[in-house]
Coordinates of C-alpha atoms and ligand atoms in Angstrom, one line a residue:
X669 CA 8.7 9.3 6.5
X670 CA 11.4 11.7 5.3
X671 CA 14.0 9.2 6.9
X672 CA 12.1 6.4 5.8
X673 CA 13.1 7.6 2.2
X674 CA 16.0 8.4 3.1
X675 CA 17.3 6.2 0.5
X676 CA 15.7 6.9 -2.4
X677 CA 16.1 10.5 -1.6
X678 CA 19.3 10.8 -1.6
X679 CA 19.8 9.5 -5.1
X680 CA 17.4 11.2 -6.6
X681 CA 17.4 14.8 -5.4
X682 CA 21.2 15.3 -5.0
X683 CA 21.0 14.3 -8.8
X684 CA 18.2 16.1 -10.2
X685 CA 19.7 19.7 -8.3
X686 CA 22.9 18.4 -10.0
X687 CA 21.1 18.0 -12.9
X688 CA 18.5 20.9 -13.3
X689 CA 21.1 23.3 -12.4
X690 CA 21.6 26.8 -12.5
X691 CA 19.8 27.7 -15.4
X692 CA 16.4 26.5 -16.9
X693 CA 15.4 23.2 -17.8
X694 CA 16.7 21.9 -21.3
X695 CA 16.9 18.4 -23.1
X696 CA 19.4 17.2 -21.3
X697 CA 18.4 17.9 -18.4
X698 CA 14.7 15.9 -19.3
X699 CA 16.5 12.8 -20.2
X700 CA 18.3 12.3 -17.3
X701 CA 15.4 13.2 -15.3
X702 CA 13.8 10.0 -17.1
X703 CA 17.2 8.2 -16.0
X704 CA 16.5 9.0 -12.4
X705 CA 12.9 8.3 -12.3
X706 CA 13.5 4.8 -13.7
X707 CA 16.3 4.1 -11.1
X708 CA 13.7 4.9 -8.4
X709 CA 11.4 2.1 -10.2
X710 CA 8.7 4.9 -11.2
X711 CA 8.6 2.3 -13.8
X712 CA 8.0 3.2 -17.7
X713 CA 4.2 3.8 -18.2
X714 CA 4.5 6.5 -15.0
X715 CA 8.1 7.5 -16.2
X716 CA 6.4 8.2 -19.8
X717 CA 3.5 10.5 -18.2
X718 CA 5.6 12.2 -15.8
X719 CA 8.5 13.2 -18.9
X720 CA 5.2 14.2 -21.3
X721 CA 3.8 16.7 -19.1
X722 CA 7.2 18.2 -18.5
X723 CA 7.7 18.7 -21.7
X724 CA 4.3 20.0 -22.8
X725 CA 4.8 22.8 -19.6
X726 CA 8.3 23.1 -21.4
X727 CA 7.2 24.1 -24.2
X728 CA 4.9 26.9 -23.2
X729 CA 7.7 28.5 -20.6
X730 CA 11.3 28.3 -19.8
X731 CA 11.1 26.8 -15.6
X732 CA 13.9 28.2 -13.8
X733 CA 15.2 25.1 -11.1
X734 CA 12.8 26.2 -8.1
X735 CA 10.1 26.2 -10.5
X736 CA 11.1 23.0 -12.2
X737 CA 10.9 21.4 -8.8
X738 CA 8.0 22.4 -8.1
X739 CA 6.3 21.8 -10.9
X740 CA 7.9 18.0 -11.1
X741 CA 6.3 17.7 -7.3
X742 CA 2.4 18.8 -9.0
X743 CA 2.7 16.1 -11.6
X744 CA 3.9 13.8 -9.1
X745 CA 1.1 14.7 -6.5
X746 CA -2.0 14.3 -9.4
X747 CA -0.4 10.9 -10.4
X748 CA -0.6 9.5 -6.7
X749 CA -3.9 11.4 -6.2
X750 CA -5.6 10.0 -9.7
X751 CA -7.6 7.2 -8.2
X752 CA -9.3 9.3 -5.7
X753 CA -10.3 11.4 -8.3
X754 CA -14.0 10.3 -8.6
X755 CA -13.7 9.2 -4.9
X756 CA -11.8 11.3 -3.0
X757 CA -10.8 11.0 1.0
X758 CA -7.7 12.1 1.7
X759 CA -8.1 9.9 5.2
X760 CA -8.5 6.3 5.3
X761 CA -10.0 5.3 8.3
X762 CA -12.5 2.7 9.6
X763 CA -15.8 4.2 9.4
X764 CA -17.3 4.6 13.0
X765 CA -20.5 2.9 14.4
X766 CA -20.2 -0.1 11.6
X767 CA -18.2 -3.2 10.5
X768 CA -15.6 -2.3 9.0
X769 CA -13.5 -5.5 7.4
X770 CA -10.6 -4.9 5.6
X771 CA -9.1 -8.0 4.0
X772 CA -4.9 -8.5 3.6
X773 CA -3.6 -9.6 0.7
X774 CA -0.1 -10.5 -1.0
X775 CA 2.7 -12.8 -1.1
X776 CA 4.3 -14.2 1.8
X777 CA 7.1 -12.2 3.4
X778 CA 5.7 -8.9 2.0
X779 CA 4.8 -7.7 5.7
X780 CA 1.0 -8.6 6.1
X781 CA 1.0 -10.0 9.3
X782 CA 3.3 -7.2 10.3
X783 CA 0.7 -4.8 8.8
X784 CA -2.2 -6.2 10.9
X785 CA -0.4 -5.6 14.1
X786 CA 0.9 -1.9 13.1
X787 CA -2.8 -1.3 12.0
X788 CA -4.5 -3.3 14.8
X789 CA -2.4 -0.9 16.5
X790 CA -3.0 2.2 14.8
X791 CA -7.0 1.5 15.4
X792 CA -7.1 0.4 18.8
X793 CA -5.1 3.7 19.7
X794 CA -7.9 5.9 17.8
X795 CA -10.3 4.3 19.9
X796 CA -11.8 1.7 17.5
X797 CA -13.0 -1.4 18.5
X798 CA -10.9 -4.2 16.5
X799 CA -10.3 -8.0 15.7
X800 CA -8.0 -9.8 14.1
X801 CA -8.9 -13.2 11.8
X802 CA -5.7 -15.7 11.5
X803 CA -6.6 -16.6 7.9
X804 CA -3.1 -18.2 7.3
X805 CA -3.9 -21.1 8.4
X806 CA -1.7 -23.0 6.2
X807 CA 1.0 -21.9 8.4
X808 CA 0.8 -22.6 11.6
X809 CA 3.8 -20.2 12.5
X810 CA 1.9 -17.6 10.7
X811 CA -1.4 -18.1 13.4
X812 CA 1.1 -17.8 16.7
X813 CA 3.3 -14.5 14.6
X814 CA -0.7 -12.6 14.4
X815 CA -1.3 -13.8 18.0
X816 CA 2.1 -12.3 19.0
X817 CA 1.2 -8.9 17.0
X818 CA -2.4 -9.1 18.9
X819 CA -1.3 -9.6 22.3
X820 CA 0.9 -6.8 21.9
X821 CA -2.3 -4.6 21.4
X822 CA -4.7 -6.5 23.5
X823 CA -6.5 -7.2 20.4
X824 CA -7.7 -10.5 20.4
X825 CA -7.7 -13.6 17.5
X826 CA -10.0 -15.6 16.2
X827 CA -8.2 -18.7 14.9
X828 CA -9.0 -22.3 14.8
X829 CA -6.8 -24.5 16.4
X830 CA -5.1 -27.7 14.4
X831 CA -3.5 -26.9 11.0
X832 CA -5.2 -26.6 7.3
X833 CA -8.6 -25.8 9.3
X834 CA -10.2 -24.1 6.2
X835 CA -9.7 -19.9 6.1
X836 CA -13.0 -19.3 4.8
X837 CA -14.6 -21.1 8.2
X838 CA -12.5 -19.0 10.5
X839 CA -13.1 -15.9 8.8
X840 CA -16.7 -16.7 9.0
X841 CA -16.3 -17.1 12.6
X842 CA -14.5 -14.1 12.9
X843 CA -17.3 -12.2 11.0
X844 CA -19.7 -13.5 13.6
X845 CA -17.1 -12.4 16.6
X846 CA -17.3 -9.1 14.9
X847 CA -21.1 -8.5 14.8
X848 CA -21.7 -9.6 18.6
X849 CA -18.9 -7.4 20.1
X850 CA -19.9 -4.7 17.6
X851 CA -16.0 -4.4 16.7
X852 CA -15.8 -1.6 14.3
X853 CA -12.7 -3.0 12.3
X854 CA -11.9 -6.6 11.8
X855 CA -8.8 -6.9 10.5
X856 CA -8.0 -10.3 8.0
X857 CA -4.9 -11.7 7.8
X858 CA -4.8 -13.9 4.3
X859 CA -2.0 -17.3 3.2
X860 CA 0.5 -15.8 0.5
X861 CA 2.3 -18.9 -0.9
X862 CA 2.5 -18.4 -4.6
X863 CA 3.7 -22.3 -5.0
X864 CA 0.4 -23.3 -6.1
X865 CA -1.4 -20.2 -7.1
X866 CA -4.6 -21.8 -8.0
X867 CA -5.4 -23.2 -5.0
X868 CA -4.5 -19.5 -3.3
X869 CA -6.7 -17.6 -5.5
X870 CA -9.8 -20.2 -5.2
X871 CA -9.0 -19.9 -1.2
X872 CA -9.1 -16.0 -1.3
X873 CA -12.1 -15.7 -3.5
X874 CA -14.0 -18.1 -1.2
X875 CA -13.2 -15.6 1.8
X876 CA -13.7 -12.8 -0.6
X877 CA -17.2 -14.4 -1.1
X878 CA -17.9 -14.9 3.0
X879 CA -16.7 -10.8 3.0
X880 CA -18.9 -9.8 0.5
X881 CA -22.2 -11.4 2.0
X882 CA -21.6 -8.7 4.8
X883 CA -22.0 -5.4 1.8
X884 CA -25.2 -4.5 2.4
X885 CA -24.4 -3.6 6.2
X886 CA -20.1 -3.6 6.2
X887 CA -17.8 -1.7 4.7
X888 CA -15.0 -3.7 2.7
X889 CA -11.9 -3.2 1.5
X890 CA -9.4 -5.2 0.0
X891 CA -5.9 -4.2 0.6
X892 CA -2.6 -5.6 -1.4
X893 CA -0.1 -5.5 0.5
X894 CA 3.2 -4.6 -1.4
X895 CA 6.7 -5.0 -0.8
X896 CA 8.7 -1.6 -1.6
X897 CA 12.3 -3.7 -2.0
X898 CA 11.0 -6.0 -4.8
X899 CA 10.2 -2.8 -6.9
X900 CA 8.6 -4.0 -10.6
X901 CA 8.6 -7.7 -9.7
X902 CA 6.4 -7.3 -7.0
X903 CA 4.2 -5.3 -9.4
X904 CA 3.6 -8.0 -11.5
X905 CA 2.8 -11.0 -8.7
X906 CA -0.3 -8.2 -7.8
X907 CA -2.5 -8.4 -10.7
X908 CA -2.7 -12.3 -9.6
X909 CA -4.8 -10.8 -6.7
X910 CA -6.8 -8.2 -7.9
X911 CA -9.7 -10.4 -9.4
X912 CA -9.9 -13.3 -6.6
X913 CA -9.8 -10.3 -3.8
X914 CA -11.3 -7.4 -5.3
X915 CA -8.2 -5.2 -4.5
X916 CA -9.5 -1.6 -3.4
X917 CA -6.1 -0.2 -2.0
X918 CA -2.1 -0.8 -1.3
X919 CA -0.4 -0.6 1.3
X920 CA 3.3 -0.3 0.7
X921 CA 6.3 -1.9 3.3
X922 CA 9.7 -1.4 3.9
X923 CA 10.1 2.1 2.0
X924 CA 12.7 2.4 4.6
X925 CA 14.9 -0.5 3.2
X926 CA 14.9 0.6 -0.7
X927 CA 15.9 3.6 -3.1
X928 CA 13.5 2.5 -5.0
X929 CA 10.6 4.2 -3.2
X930 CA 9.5 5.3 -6.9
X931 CA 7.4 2.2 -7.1
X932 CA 4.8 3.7 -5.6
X933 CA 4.2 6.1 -8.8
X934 CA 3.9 2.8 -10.3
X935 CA 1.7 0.9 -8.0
X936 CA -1.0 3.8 -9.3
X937 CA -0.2 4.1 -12.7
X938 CA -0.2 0.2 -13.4
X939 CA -3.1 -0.6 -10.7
X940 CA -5.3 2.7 -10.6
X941 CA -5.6 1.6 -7.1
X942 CA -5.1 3.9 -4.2
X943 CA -1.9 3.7 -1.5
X944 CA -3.8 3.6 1.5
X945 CA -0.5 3.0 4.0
X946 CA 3.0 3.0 3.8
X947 CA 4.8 0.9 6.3
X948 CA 8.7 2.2 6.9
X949 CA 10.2 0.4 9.6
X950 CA 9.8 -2.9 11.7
X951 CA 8.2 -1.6 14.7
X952 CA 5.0 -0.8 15.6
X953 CA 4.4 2.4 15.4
X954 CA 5.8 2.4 11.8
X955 CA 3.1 2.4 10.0
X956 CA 1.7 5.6 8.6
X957 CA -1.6 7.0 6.1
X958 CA -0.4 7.3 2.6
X959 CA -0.5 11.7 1.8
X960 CA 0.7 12.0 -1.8
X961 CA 1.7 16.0 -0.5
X962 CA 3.6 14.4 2.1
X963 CA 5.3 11.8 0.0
X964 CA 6.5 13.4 -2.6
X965 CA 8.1 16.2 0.0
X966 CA 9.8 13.5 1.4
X967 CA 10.9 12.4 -1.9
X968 CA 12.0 15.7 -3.2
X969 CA 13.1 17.6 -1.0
Ligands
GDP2472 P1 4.1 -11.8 5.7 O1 4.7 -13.1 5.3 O2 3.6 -11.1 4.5 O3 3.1 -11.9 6.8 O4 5.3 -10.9 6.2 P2 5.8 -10.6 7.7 O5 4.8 -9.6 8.3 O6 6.1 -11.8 8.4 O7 7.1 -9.7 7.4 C1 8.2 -10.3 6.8 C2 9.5 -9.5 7.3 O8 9.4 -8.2 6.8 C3 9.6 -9.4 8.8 O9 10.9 -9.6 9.1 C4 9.1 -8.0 9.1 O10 9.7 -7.5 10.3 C5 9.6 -7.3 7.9 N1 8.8 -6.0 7.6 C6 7.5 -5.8 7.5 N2 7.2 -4.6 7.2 C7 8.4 -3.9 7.2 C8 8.7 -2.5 6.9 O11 7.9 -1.6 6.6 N3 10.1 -2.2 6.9 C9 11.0 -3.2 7.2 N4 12.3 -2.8 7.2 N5 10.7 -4.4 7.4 C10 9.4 -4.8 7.4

């Protein structure tokens, strides 16, 4: 993670040392903190909170640098960890002994079907039993790329051959794969063309609908996948999925090809939905649980 971040690290702490100095934190020192977090893409609203309660401690006691550091990492830390607050598991996993089905999200070339091998991955080496649904079946490259990412895993795909074979029909098949092999997570991939975004949303709300007659005995979750790179743009095309899919988490790619791995402050901020996974890398293996103690050491530090 730390060289995943490398990036963003190395503009932002070199500075804010340079900055905070020797002596205790002033003004000046504030402002161009503000500078630095917008350059990461913490994005205003976080930016805002993060300066506020920096300056209220400020103006109750003088923080020497170590202190001011530390005390920058605590506000950073609640702000990741303020949607578990009512809820809170510091460990996302699949719970055992049910369906779990956890539904992919977000616009195409963020790194979904990536995401679905690294977790398919990631499962199948903790010992759950997993599936994948091709639910891009607008693209027929996008079936074969999930099937790649499966083989690789021995995880097997439910997709249904021919193209434009309607999502919502495979990923009822896959459901009933699921429930006879007992698989414990059944992972979904989703289409992510933006072109015409009505006709994405109604598709996702249909499959959201399938998902959702499985609550009583599934656990769901509805993950947006995020592209780190695109910073605030990417923010914006996400509240276009949160009502058709529910959206319960993020996950977050290709921290490791950005210095703007601030976005994440304002994935939470802006959403009030939880990072579940940050992806950092092209491989398989990269792919890691979101820890907002471990993020924000590898941010600042
Ligand atoms: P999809 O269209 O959302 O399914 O996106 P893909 O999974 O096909 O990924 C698009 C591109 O992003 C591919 O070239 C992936 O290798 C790359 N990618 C995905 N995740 C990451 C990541 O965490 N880091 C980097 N550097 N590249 C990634």
């Amino acid at each position: 993670l730390r060289q995943g971040l490398d990036k963003t690290r190395r503009g932002f702490v070199n500075q804010l040392k340079a900055l905070i100095g020797q002596g205790p934190l002033n003004a000046d020192a504030v402002e161009s903190i503000e500078t630095l977090l917008l350059q990461a893409d913490v994005g205003i609203e976080a930016t805002d909170y993060v300066i506020e309660t920096l300056q209220t401690k400020l103006r109750q006691e003088a923080l020497p640098p170590e202190a001011a550091i530390a005390y920058l990492k605590q506000i950073l830390r609640d702000l990741l960890d303020k949607p578990f607050e009512s809820n809170y598991s510091s460990e996302f996993l699949p719970e055992s002994n049910q369906l779990n089905i956890w539904l992919l999200v977000g616009v195409n070339g963020v790194g979904k079907t990536t995401t679905i091998g690294k977790l398919a991955h990631m499962s199948q080496s903790s010992g759950y039993k997993c599936l994948i649904a091709a639910g891009d079946t607008f693209r027929a490259a996008a079936v074969e790329q999930v099937k790649v990412w499966g083989q690789r895993s021995g995880i097997e795909v439910i997709a249904n051959p021919g193209q434009n074979t309607d999502p919502a029909a495979v990923v009822f098949d896959a459901i009933s794969a699921a429930r006879s092999r007992e698989t414990e997570l059944l992972l979904v991939d989703t289409a992510g063309r933006l072109q015409n975004k009505k006709n994405l949303m109604d598709e996702l709300s249909k499959i959201r609908r399938i998902i959702d007659k499985q609550a009583s005995t599934a656990q769901i979750e509805s993950l947006l996948v995020l592209d780190a790179t695109l910073g605030q743009n990417g923010l914006r095309q996400a509240q276009v999925f949160a009502e058709a899919a529910k959206l319960s988490g993020v996950i977050l790619t290709k921290l490791d090809g950005t210095a703007k791995g601030g976005v994440a402050l304002a994935v939470v901020q802006q959403l009030g939905l939880p990072i579940r996974f940050i992806g950092a890398g092209e491989g398989i293996e990269d792919l890691r649980p979101f820890s907002s103690y471990e993020f924000v050491e590898a941010l600042l530090s």
